[in-house]
Amino acid sequence: MNDVVILGIETSCDETAAAVVKNGRDVMSNIINSQIDIHKSFGGVVPEVASRKHIENISIVVETALEEANVTYNDLNAVAVTNMPGLVGALLVGISFAKSFAYSINKPLIAINHMHGHIYANFMEHDSIEFPAICLVVSGGHTSLLLMEDINNYKVIGETRDDAAGEAFDKVARFLGLGYPGGPVIQNAAEKGQAGNLKLPRVLLDKNDYEFSFSGLKTATMNMWKKLEKTGGQNVYDLVAEFQAAIVEVLVAKTALAAKKHNAKSILMAGGVAANSQLRNEVQNAANDLGINAYYPSLKLCTDNAAMIAGSAYHDYLNQKFASLKLNAHANIIKL
Ligand code: KG4
Ligand code: ZN
């Protein structure tokens, strides 16, 4: 069979990204223009600023992705773009660019759900992932547990009732003045502290289900900090170490519970929070205890990128699942 070369475009949040991927796995280029430095001063992503930066950067990012992959327009089989979930204004920049580009080079357009992209990143780097699998999806906007029968068939068996895990990391980091994005800065600060010196709740840990809740933990962390500031006994490193441990413990326990109950043969992790080293280590340990394999993408494919978008479009290409030029953006995941 001929090679299938796909250009992927991702602009759902604060990364303008383009990548070229061959046959769903071979990453020929993976360009990410991060806006973190711009949003940092606001303590979070400002949607309109994100859209404006995407529109400034998208052409050059796509051009660089094609150059680095050493491909011409003719070599491309399709153009894939994230159309949900995300910031609508940001998504629209990528979608409009991808539509015009696909139309002008007369190649099909493929719409990709960003979260599928995150999950698919596992399959780009790991062979022989066995099913059924439990996938822990943890990003800035999502926290869910999926039961996967195969790469394209899965159902959501649990979700967060309020904040996503990444959102909790970001909000607590902002409150403590540690910076943005919260995940990496908390991970670094936590390494200097000790979990257990302060005590934060493991919300819903004792419930025998797959529901999560991080809003209360976030508030408890903030309240504890205010109290510590008053008494003068504050140690931000111990606080974030405990906060991270509280999130990781619940995520790992529910993932392991789901894996056990569903006789999973593998555990997968997906989304930006899956970059967290404590989470990776503890999921790995839990999988070892269950005698099954744990998988997570390398850091480059774990946080937002376009290679996962171009990669997951491969199966749609083989199935001729193409989008029309009426393609629109959606803030949340919708079934089409
Ligand atoms: O998947 P992602 O890059 O974008 C979304 O689709 O949301 O995830 C971003 C989230 C942010 O909340 C960020 O703080 C978190 O992932 N994150 C981390 C780490 N790296 C990124 N959370 C914990 N530990 C990390 N090392
Ligand atoms: Zn993401």
Coordinates of C-alpha atoms and ligand atoms in Angstrom, one line a residue:
M1 CA 0.0 0.0 0.0
N2 CA 1.1 3.5 -0.7
D3 CA 2.2 5.7 2.2
V4 CA -0.4 8.0 3.6
V5 CA 1.1 11.4 4.6
I6 CA -1.2 13.8 6.6
L7 CA -0.7 17.4 7.7
G8 CA -2.2 18.0 11.1
I9 CA -3.2 21.4 12.5
E10 CA -4.0 22.0 16.2
T11 CA -5.1 25.4 17.6
S12 CA -7.6 24.4 20.3
C13 CA -6.0 26.3 23.2
D14 CA -2.7 28.2 23.5
E15 CA -0.5 26.2 21.2
T16 CA -0.3 26.9 17.4
A17 CA 0.8 23.5 16.1
A18 CA 1.3 21.7 12.8
A19 CA 2.8 18.3 12.1
V20 CA 3.3 15.9 9.2
V21 CA 2.8 12.2 10.0
K22 CA 3.2 9.2 7.7
N23 CA 1.0 6.2 8.1
G24 CA -0.4 7.2 11.5
R25 CA 2.9 6.8 13.3
D26 CA 6.0 8.1 11.6
V27 CA 6.3 11.7 12.9
M28 CA 8.1 13.6 10.0
S29 CA 7.8 17.0 11.8
N30 CA 6.1 18.3 14.9
I31 CA 6.1 22.1 15.2
I32 CA 4.7 23.8 18.3
N33 CA 4.5 27.5 18.8
S34 CA 3.6 28.0 22.4
Q35 CA 1.9 31.2 23.6
I36 CA 2.7 30.4 27.3
D37 CA 5.0 33.4 27.7
I38 CA 2.2 35.7 26.5
H39 CA -0.6 34.3 28.7
K40 CA 1.7 33.9 31.7
S41 CA 1.3 37.5 32.7
F42 CA -2.5 37.0 32.9
G43 CA -2.2 33.8 34.9
G44 CA -4.1 31.8 32.4
V45 CA -5.2 31.7 28.7
V46 CA -7.0 34.8 27.5
P47 CA -9.2 33.4 24.6
E48 CA -9.1 36.4 22.3
V49 CA -5.4 36.8 22.7
A50 CA -5.0 33.1 21.8
S51 CA -7.0 33.5 18.6
R52 CA -5.0 36.6 17.6
K53 CA -1.7 34.8 18.1
H54 CA -2.9 31.8 16.2
I55 CA -3.8 33.9 13.2
E56 CA -0.4 35.5 13.3
N57 CA 1.5 32.3 13.6
I58 CA -0.5 29.6 11.7
S59 CA 1.0 30.1 8.2
I60 CA 4.6 30.1 9.3
V61 CA 4.0 27.1 11.6
V62 CA 2.4 25.1 8.8
E63 CA 5.1 26.1 6.4
T64 CA 7.8 25.1 8.9
A65 CA 6.1 21.7 9.4
L66 CA 6.1 21.0 5.7
E67 CA 9.7 22.1 5.3
E68 CA 11.0 20.1 8.2
A69 CA 9.2 17.0 6.9
N70 CA 10.6 17.8 3.5
V71 CA 7.3 17.3 1.8
T72 CA 5.5 19.4 -0.8
Y73 CA 1.8 20.0 -1.1
N74 CA 1.6 17.1 -3.7
D75 CA 3.0 14.6 -1.2
L76 CA 0.1 15.2 1.2
N77 CA -2.9 12.9 1.2
A78 CA -5.1 14.9 3.5
V79 CA -5.3 17.9 5.9
A80 CA -6.5 17.1 9.5
V81 CA -7.6 19.7 12.0
T82 CA -8.9 19.7 15.6
N83 CA -12.5 20.9 15.6
M84 CA -13.4 20.2 19.2
P85 CA -13.3 20.5 22.2
G86 CA -11.5 23.8 22.9
L87 CA -11.8 27.6 22.8
V88 CA -14.1 28.3 19.8
G89 CA -12.3 31.3 18.6
A90 CA -9.0 29.5 18.7
L91 CA -10.4 26.4 17.0
L92 CA -11.9 28.5 14.2
V93 CA -8.4 29.8 13.2
G94 CA -7.1 26.3 12.6
I95 CA -10.3 25.2 11.0
S96 CA -10.5 28.1 8.6
F97 CA -6.8 27.7 7.7
A98 CA -7.2 23.9 7.2
K99 CA -10.3 24.3 5.0
S100 CA -8.7 26.8 2.7
F101 CA -5.5 24.9 2.5
A102 CA -7.2 21.5 1.8
Y103 CA -9.4 23.2 -0.8
S104 CA -6.6 24.9 -2.6
I105 CA -4.5 21.8 -2.9
N106 CA -7.5 19.7 -3.6
K107 CA -7.0 17.2 -0.8
P108 CA -9.6 15.9 1.7
L109 CA -10.2 17.5 5.0
I110 CA -10.4 15.4 8.2
A111 CA -11.9 16.7 11.5
I112 CA -10.3 15.4 14.7
N113 CA -11.6 15.4 18.3
H114 CA -8.7 16.7 20.3
M115 CA -9.2 14.1 23.1
H116 CA -9.1 11.3 20.5
G117 CA -5.8 12.8 19.5
H118 CA -4.5 12.6 23.0
I119 CA -5.6 9.0 23.4
Y120 CA -4.2 8.1 20.0
A121 CA -0.7 9.4 20.9
N122 CA -0.3 6.2 22.9
F123 CA -0.7 4.1 19.8
M124 CA 1.8 6.1 17.8
E125 CA 4.6 5.0 20.1
H126 CA 3.6 1.7 21.5
D127 CA 2.9 -1.6 19.7
S128 CA 0.8 -4.4 20.9
I129 CA -1.4 -2.5 23.4
E130 CA -3.8 -5.2 24.6
F131 CA -7.5 -4.7 25.0
P132 CA -9.7 -4.2 26.9
A133 CA -7.9 -1.2 28.2
I134 CA -8.6 1.5 30.8
C135 CA -7.6 4.9 29.7
L136 CA -7.2 7.8 32.2
V137 CA -7.8 11.0 30.3
V138 CA -6.5 14.0 32.2
S139 CA -6.1 17.4 30.7
G140 CA -6.8 21.1 31.3
G141 CA -10.5 20.6 30.5
H142 CA -11.1 16.8 31.0
T143 CA -10.8 14.1 33.6
S144 CA -12.4 10.8 32.5
L145 CA -11.9 7.1 32.7
L146 CA -12.6 5.2 29.5
L147 CA -13.1 1.5 28.9
M148 CA -11.6 0.8 25.5
E149 CA -12.6 -2.3 23.5
D150 CA -10.3 -1.3 20.7
I151 CA -8.6 1.8 19.4
N152 CA -11.8 3.4 18.0
N153 CA -14.4 2.0 20.4
Y154 CA -14.7 3.1 24.0
K155 CA -17.1 4.3 26.5
V156 CA -16.8 6.8 29.3
I157 CA -17.2 5.0 32.7
G158 CA -16.4 7.9 34.9
E159 CA -15.8 11.7 34.9
T160 CA -15.1 14.6 37.1
R161 CA -18.2 16.2 38.7
D162 CA -16.6 19.7 38.6
D163 CA -13.0 20.8 37.9
A164 CA -10.7 18.8 35.6
A165 CA -7.4 17.7 37.3
G166 CA -5.4 20.1 35.1
E167 CA -7.7 23.0 36.0
A168 CA -7.1 22.3 39.7
F169 CA -3.3 22.4 39.1
D170 CA -3.6 25.6 37.1
K171 CA -5.9 27.4 39.6
V172 CA -3.9 26.4 42.7
A173 CA -0.6 27.5 41.0
R174 CA -2.2 30.8 40.1
F175 CA -3.5 31.3 43.6
L176 CA -0.1 30.6 45.1
G177 CA 1.6 32.8 42.6
L178 CA 3.7 30.0 41.3
G179 CA 3.1 30.7 37.6
Y180 CA 1.4 29.2 34.5
P181 CA 0.8 26.5 33.4
G182 CA 0.2 25.0 36.9
G183 CA 1.1 21.4 36.3
P184 CA 4.8 21.7 35.5
V185 CA 5.4 24.5 38.1
I186 CA 3.6 22.5 40.9
Q187 CA 5.5 19.3 39.9
N188 CA 8.8 21.2 40.3
A189 CA 7.8 22.9 43.5
A190 CA 6.5 19.6 44.9
E191 CA 9.9 18.0 44.5
K192 CA 11.2 20.4 47.1
G193 CA 8.5 19.5 49.6
Q194 CA 7.2 16.5 51.5
A195 CA 3.6 15.2 51.1
G196 CA 2.0 14.3 54.4
N197 CA 3.4 17.1 56.5
L198 CA 0.1 18.9 55.8
K199 CA -3.1 17.0 55.3
L200 CA -5.5 17.6 52.4
P201 CA -8.6 15.5 51.5
R202 CA -8.6 12.6 49.0
V203 CA -12.0 13.5 47.6
L204 CA -14.3 10.5 46.7
L205 CA -11.5 8.1 47.3
D206 CA -13.6 5.8 49.4
K207 CA -16.5 5.7 46.9
N208 CA -16.5 2.5 44.9
D209 CA -17.1 4.3 41.6
Y210 CA -15.2 6.2 38.9
E211 CA -16.3 9.7 39.7
F212 CA -13.8 12.4 40.5
S213 CA -14.1 15.8 42.1
F214 CA -11.3 18.3 42.4
S215 CA -13.0 21.6 43.2
G216 CA -13.2 20.9 47.0
L217 CA -9.5 19.9 47.1
K218 CA -8.7 23.2 45.3
T219 CA -10.6 25.2 47.8
A220 CA -9.2 23.2 50.8
T221 CA -5.6 23.9 49.4
M222 CA -6.3 27.7 49.2
N223 CA -7.9 27.8 52.6
M224 CA -5.0 25.9 54.2
W225 CA -2.6 28.4 52.6
K226 CA -4.5 31.4 54.0
K227 CA -4.5 29.8 57.4
L228 CA -0.8 29.1 57.2
E229 CA 0.0 32.6 56.1
K230 CA -1.8 33.9 59.2
T231 CA 0.1 31.7 61.6
G232 CA 3.4 32.3 59.8
G233 CA 4.1 28.6 59.4
Q234 CA 3.7 28.4 55.6
N235 CA 5.7 26.0 53.5
V236 CA 4.5 26.2 49.9
Y237 CA 6.6 23.2 48.9
D238 CA 5.0 20.9 51.5
L239 CA 1.6 22.3 50.5
V240 CA 1.9 21.6 46.8
A241 CA 3.6 18.2 47.4
E242 CA 0.5 17.3 49.5
F243 CA -1.9 18.8 46.8
Q244 CA -0.2 16.8 44.0
A245 CA -0.2 13.6 46.1
A246 CA -4.0 14.1 46.8
I247 CA -4.8 14.3 43.1
V248 CA -2.5 11.5 42.0
E249 CA -3.7 9.1 44.8
V250 CA -7.3 9.5 43.7
L251 CA -6.6 9.3 40.0
V252 CA -4.5 6.2 40.4
A253 CA -6.9 4.4 42.8
K254 CA -9.9 4.9 40.6
T255 CA -7.9 3.8 37.5
A256 CA -6.7 0.7 39.2
L257 CA -10.2 -0.1 40.5
A258 CA -11.6 0.2 36.9
A259 CA -8.8 -1.9 35.5
K260 CA -9.5 -4.6 38.1
K261 CA -13.3 -4.6 37.7
H262 CA -13.1 -4.7 33.9
N263 CA -10.3 -7.2 33.7
A264 CA -8.2 -4.7 31.7
K265 CA -5.1 -6.0 30.0
S266 CA -3.6 -2.5 29.8
I267 CA -3.8 1.0 31.4
L268 CA -3.3 4.0 29.2
M269 CA -2.8 7.6 30.1
A270 CA -3.6 10.6 27.9
G271 CA -3.6 14.4 28.1
G272 CA -1.4 17.1 29.5
V273 CA -1.6 16.0 33.2
A274 CA -0.3 12.6 32.1
A275 CA 3.0 14.4 31.7
N276 CA 3.2 14.4 35.6
S277 CA 6.0 12.2 36.7
Q278 CA 4.5 11.2 40.0
L279 CA 1.3 10.2 38.2
R280 CA 3.2 8.2 35.6
N281 CA 5.2 6.4 38.3
E282 CA 2.2 5.6 40.5
V283 CA 0.1 4.4 37.6
Q284 CA 3.1 2.2 36.5
N285 CA 3.3 0.8 40.1
A286 CA -0.5 0.1 40.1
A287 CA -0.3 -1.7 36.8
N288 CA 2.7 -3.8 38.0
D289 CA 0.6 -4.8 41.1
L290 CA -2.2 -5.9 38.7
G291 CA 0.3 -7.7 36.5
I292 CA -0.7 -5.6 33.4
N293 CA 1.1 -3.0 31.3
A294 CA 0.9 0.8 31.6
Y295 CA 1.4 3.1 28.7
Y296 CA 1.8 6.8 28.3
P297 CA 3.0 9.0 25.5
S298 CA 6.5 10.6 25.5
L299 CA 6.4 14.2 26.8
K300 CA 6.4 15.6 23.2
L301 CA 3.2 13.8 22.3
C302 CA 1.6 14.0 25.7
T303 CA 0.9 17.8 26.0
D304 CA -0.9 19.6 23.1
N305 CA 0.7 18.9 19.7
A306 CA -0.5 18.4 16.1
A307 CA 1.3 15.1 15.5
M308 CA -1.4 13.3 17.5
I309 CA -4.0 15.0 15.3
A310 CA -2.3 14.0 12.1
G311 CA -1.7 10.5 13.5
S312 CA -5.3 9.9 14.6
A313 CA -6.5 11.1 11.2
Y314 CA -4.9 8.1 9.5
H315 CA -7.7 5.7 10.4
D316 CA -10.3 8.2 9.2
Y317 CA -8.3 8.5 6.0
L318 CA -8.4 4.8 5.5
N319 CA -12.1 4.8 6.2
Q320 CA -12.7 7.8 3.9
K321 CA -14.2 9.7 6.8
F322 CA -13.8 13.2 5.4
A323 CA -15.2 16.5 6.6
S324 CA -17.0 18.9 4.4
L325 CA -16.1 22.6 4.0
K326 CA -19.0 23.4 6.3
L327 CA -17.0 22.0 9.2
N328 CA -17.5 24.1 12.4
A329 CA -15.9 24.4 15.8
H330 CA -17.4 23.1 19.1
A331 CA -16.4 24.1 22.6
N332 CA -17.4 20.7 23.9
I333 CA -17.3 17.2 22.5
I334 CA -20.5 16.5 20.5
K335 CA -21.5 13.4 18.5
L336 CA -21.8 14.2 14.9
Ligands
KG4_1 O1 -3.7 18.3 27.2 P1 -3.2 19.7 27.5 O2 -1.8 20.1 27.1 O3 -4.2 20.7 27.0 C1 -5.6 20.5 27.1 O4 -6.1 19.8 26.2 O5 -6.2 21.0 28.1 O6 -3.3 19.8 29.1 C2 -3.0 21.0 29.8 C3 -3.0 20.7 31.2 C4 -2.8 22.0 32.0 O7 -3.8 22.1 33.0 C5 -1.4 21.8 32.6 O8 -1.2 22.4 33.9 C6 -1.4 20.3 32.8 O9 -2.0 19.8 31.6 N1 0.0 19.7 32.9 C7 0.4 19.1 33.9 C8 1.8 18.8 33.7 N2 2.1 19.3 32.4 C9 1.0 19.9 32.0 N3 -0.2 18.7 35.1 C10 0.6 18.1 36.0 N4 1.9 17.8 35.8 C11 2.5 18.1 34.7 N5 3.8 17.9 34.6
ZN2 ZN -5.0 18.8 25.1

